[in-house]
mmCIF file of C-alpha atoms in Angstrom:
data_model
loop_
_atom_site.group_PDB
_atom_site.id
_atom_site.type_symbol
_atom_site.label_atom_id
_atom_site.label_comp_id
_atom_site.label_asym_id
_atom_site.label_seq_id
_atom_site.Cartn_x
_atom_site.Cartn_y
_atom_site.Cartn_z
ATOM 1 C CA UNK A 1 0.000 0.000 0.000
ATOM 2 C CA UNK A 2 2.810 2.486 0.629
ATOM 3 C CA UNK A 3 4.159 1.713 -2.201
ATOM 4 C CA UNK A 4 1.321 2.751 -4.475
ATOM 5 C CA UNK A 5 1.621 6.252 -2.466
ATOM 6 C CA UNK A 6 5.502 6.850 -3.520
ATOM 7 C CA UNK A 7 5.018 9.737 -6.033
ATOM 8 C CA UNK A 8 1.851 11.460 -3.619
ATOM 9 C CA UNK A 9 4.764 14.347 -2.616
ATOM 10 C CA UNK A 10 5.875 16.730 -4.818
ATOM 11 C CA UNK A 11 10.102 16.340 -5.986
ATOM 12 C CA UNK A 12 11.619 18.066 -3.388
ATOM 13 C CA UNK A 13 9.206 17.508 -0.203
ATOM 14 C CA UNK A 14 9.812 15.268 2.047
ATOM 15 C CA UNK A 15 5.814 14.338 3.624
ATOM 16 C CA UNK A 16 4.221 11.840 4.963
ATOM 17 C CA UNK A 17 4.829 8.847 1.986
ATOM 18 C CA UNK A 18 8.159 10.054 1.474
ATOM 19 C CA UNK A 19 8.947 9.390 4.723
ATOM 20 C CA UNK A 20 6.942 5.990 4.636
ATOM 21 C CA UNK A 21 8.739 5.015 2.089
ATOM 22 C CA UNK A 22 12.037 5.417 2.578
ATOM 23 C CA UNK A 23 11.397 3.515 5.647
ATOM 24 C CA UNK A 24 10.424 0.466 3.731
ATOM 25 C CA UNK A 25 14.494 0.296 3.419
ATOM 26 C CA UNK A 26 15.660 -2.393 0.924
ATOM 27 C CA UNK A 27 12.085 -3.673 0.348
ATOM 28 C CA UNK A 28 11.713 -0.498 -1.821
ATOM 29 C CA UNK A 29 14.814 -0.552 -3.775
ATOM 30 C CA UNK A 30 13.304 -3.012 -7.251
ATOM 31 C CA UNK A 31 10.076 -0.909 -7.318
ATOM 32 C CA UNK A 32 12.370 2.533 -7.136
ATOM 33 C CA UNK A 33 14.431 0.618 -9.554
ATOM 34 C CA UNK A 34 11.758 0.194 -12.224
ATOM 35 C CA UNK A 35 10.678 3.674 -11.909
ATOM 36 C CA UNK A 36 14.270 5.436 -12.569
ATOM 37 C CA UNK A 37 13.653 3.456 -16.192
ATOM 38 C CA UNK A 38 13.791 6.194 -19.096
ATOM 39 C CA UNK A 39 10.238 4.977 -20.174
ATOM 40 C CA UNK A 40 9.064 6.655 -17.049
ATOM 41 C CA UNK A 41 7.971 10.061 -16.676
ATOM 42 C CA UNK A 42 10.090 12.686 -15.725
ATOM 43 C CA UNK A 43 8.351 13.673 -12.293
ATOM 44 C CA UNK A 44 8.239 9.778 -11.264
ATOM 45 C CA UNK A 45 11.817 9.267 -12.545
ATOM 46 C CA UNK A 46 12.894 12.419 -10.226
ATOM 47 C CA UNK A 47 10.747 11.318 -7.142
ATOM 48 C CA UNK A 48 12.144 7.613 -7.569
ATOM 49 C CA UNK A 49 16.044 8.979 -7.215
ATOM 50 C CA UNK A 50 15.279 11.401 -4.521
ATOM 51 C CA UNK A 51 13.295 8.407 -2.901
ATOM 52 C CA UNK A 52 16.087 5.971 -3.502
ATOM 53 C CA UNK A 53 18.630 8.874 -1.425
ATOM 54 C CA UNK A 54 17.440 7.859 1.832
ATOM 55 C CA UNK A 55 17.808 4.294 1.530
ATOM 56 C CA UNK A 56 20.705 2.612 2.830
ATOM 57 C CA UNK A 57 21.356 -0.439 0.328
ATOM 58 C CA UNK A 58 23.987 -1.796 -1.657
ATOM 59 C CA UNK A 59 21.979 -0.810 -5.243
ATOM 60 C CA UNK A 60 21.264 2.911 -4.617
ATOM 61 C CA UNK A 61 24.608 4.893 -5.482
ATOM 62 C CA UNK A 62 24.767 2.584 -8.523
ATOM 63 C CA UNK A 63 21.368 3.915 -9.477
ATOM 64 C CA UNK A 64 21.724 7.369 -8.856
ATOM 65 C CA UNK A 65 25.179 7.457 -10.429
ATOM 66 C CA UNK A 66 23.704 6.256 -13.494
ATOM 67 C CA UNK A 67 20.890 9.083 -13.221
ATOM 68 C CA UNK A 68 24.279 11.644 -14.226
ATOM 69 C CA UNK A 69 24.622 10.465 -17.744
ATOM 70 C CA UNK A 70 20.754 10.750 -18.622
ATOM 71 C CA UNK A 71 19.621 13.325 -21.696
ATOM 72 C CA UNK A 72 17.336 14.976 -19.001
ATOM 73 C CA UNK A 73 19.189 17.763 -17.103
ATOM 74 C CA UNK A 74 16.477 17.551 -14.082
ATOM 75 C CA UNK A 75 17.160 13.903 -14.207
ATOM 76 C CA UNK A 76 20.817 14.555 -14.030
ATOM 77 C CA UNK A 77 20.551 17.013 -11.129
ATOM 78 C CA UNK A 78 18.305 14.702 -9.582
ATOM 79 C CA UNK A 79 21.279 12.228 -9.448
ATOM 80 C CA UNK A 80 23.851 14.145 -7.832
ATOM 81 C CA UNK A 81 21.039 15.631 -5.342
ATOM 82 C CA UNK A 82 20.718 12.149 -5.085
ATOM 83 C CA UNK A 83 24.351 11.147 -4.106
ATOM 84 C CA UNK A 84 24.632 14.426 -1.834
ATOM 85 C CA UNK A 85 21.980 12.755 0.021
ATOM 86 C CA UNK A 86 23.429 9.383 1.002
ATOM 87 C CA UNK A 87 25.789 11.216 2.827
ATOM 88 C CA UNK A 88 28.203 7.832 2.009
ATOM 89 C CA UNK A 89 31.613 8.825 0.651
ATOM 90 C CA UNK A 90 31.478 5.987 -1.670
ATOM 91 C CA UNK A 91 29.270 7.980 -3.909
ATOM 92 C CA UNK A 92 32.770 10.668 -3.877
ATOM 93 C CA UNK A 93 33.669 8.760 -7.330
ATOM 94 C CA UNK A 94 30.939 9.292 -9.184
ATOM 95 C CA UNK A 95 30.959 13.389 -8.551
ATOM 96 C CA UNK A 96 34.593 13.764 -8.713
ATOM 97 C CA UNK A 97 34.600 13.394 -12.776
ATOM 98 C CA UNK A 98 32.005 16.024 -12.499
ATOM 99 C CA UNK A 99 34.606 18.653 -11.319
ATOM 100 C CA UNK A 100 35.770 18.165 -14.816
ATOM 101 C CA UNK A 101 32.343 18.837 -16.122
ATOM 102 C CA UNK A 102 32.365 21.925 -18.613
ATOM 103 C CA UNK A 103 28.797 22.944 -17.023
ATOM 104 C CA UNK A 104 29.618 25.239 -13.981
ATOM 105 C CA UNK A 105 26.021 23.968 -12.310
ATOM 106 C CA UNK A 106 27.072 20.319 -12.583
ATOM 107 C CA UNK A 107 30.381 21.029 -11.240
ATOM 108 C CA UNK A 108 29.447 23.842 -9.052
ATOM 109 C CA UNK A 109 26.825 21.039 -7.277
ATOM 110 C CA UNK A 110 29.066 18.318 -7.569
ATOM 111 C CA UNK A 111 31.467 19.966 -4.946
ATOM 112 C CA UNK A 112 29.013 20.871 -2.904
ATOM 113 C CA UNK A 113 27.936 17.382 -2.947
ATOM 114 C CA UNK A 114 31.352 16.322 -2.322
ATOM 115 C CA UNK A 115 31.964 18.400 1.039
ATOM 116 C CA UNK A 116 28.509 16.366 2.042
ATOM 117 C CA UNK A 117 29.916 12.937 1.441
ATOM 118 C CA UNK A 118 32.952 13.773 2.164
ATOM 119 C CA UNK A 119 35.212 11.691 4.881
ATOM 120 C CA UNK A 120 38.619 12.844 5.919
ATOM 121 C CA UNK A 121 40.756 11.847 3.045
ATOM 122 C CA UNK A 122 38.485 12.930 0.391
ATOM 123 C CA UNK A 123 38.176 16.474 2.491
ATOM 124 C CA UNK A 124 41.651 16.685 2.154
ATOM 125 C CA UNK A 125 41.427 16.163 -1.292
ATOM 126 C CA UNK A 126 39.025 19.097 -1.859
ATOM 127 C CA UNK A 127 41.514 21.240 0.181
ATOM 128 C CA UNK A 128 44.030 20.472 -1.957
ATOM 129 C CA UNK A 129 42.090 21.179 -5.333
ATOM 130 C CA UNK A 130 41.877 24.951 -3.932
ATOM 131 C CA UNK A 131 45.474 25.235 -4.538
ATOM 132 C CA UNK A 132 44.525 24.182 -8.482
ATOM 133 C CA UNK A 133 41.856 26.396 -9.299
ATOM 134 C CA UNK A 134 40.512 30.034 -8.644
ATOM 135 C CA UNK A 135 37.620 32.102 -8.390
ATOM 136 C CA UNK A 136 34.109 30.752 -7.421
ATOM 137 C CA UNK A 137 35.382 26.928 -7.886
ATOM 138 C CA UNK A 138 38.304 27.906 -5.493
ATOM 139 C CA UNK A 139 35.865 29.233 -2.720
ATOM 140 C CA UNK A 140 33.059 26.297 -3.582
ATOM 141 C CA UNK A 141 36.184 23.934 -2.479
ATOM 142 C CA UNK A 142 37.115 25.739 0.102
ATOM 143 C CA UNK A 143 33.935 25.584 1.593
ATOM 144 C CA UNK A 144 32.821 21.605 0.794
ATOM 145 C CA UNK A 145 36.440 21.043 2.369
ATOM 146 C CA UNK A 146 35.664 22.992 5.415
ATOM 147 C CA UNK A 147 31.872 21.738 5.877
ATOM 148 C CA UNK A 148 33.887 18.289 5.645
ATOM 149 C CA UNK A 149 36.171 18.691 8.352
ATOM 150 C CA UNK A 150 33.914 20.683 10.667
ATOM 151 C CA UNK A 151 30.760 17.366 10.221
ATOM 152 C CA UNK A 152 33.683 15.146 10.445
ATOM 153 C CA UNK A 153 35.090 17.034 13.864
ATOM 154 C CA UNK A 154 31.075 17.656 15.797
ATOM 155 C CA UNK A 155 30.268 13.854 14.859
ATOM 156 C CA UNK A 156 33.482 12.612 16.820
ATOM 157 C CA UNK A 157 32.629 14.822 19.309
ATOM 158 C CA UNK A 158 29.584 13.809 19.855
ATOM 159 C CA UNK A 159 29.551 10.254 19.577
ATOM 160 C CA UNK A 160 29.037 9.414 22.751
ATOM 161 C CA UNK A 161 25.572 11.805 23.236
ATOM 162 C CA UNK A 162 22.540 9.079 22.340
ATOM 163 C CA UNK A 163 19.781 9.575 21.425
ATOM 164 C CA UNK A 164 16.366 9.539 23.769
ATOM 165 C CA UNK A 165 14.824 6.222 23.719
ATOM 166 C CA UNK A 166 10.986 6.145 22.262
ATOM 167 C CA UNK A 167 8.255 7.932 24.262
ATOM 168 C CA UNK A 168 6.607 4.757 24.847
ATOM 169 C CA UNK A 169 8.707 2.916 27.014
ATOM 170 C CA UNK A 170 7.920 1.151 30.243
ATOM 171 C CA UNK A 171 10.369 3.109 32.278
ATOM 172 C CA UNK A 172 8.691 6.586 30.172
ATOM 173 C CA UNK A 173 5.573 5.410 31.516
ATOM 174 C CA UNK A 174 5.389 7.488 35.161
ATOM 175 C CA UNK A 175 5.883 10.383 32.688
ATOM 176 C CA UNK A 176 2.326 9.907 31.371
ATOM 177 C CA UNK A 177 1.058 9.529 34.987
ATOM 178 C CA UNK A 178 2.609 12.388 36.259
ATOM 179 C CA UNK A 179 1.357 14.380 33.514
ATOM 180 C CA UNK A 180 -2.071 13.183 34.339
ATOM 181 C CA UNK A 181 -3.395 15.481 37.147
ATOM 182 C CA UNK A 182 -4.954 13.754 40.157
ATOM 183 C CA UNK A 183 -8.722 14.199 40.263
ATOM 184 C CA UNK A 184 -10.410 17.114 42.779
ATOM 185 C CA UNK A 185 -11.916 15.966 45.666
ATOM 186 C CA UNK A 186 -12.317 18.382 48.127
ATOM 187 C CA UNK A 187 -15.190 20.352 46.352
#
């Protein structure tokens, strides 16, 4: 059933069956799959990539990498929105032959989506392309490079911090007691 409501948000909003869906996990992925097919429509096509982002599975970067060759540019930019997303620095080699791209939006957004994937080494690798180039590239590396290294630094920092469990708990459960007020009698 949640399957059939995949497309219901708009390319770019993240509601209620987006959500939904992605949460399916792998049990998505061949549906998505089939609907990234250039017989598709260009809405479902974009909606199917940007679904396939916030899956964690084996087959998505593959997917979404091949979304950067397509004819379609709002295909293409769906696919390195796409990789941005995973936040996995695997998907680092398919946007770094972007950088050679002779489009400044494709390689303008593929370094931005490289300082979101990013890991150390492949930070350090954007702050060493500054050194090659100048202008707004220069300061777009600059920047992915720092982004990088300052995500890379608060996550170690905060490793440790975890998060709350679920409100409904046993040991939340005096919460929703307490919260109930005792009843009046001494009208």
């Amino acid at each position: 059933h949640l399957l059939e409501m995949r497309h219901d948000d708009p390319v770019g909003h993240t509601g209620l069956a987006t959500s939904q869906v992605t949460g399916l996990g792998s049990n998505a992925v061949p549906t998505l799959l089939d609907d990234i097919s250039p017989t598709k429509s260009q809405r479902t096509r974009a909606k199917s990539l940007e679904l396939l982002s916030g899956i964690d599975d084996p087959r998505v970067i593959p997917a979404l990498a091949t979304a950067l060759a397509d004819a379609d540019m709002g295909i293409r930019l769906a696919g390195v929105a796409g990789l941005a997303r995973t936040g996995n620095p695997k998907a680092a080699a398919h946007l770094w032959p972007l950088m050679k791209d002779g489009e400044d939006m494709f390689r303008h957004r593929a370094i931005v989506a490289l300082g979101l994937v990013a890991d150390e080494a492949i930070a350090r690798r954007l702050l060493a392309e500054t050194g090659r180039t100048r202008g707004y590239d220069q300061l777009l590396l600059a920047w992915a490079a720092g982004y990088a290294l300052r995500r890379l630094e608060l996550t170690a920092r905060f490793a440790m911090v975890q998060p709350a469990p679920p409100y409904d708990t046993p040991e939340d459960s005096h919460y929703k007691r307490a919260s109930t007020p005792p009843p009046i009698t001494n009208l």
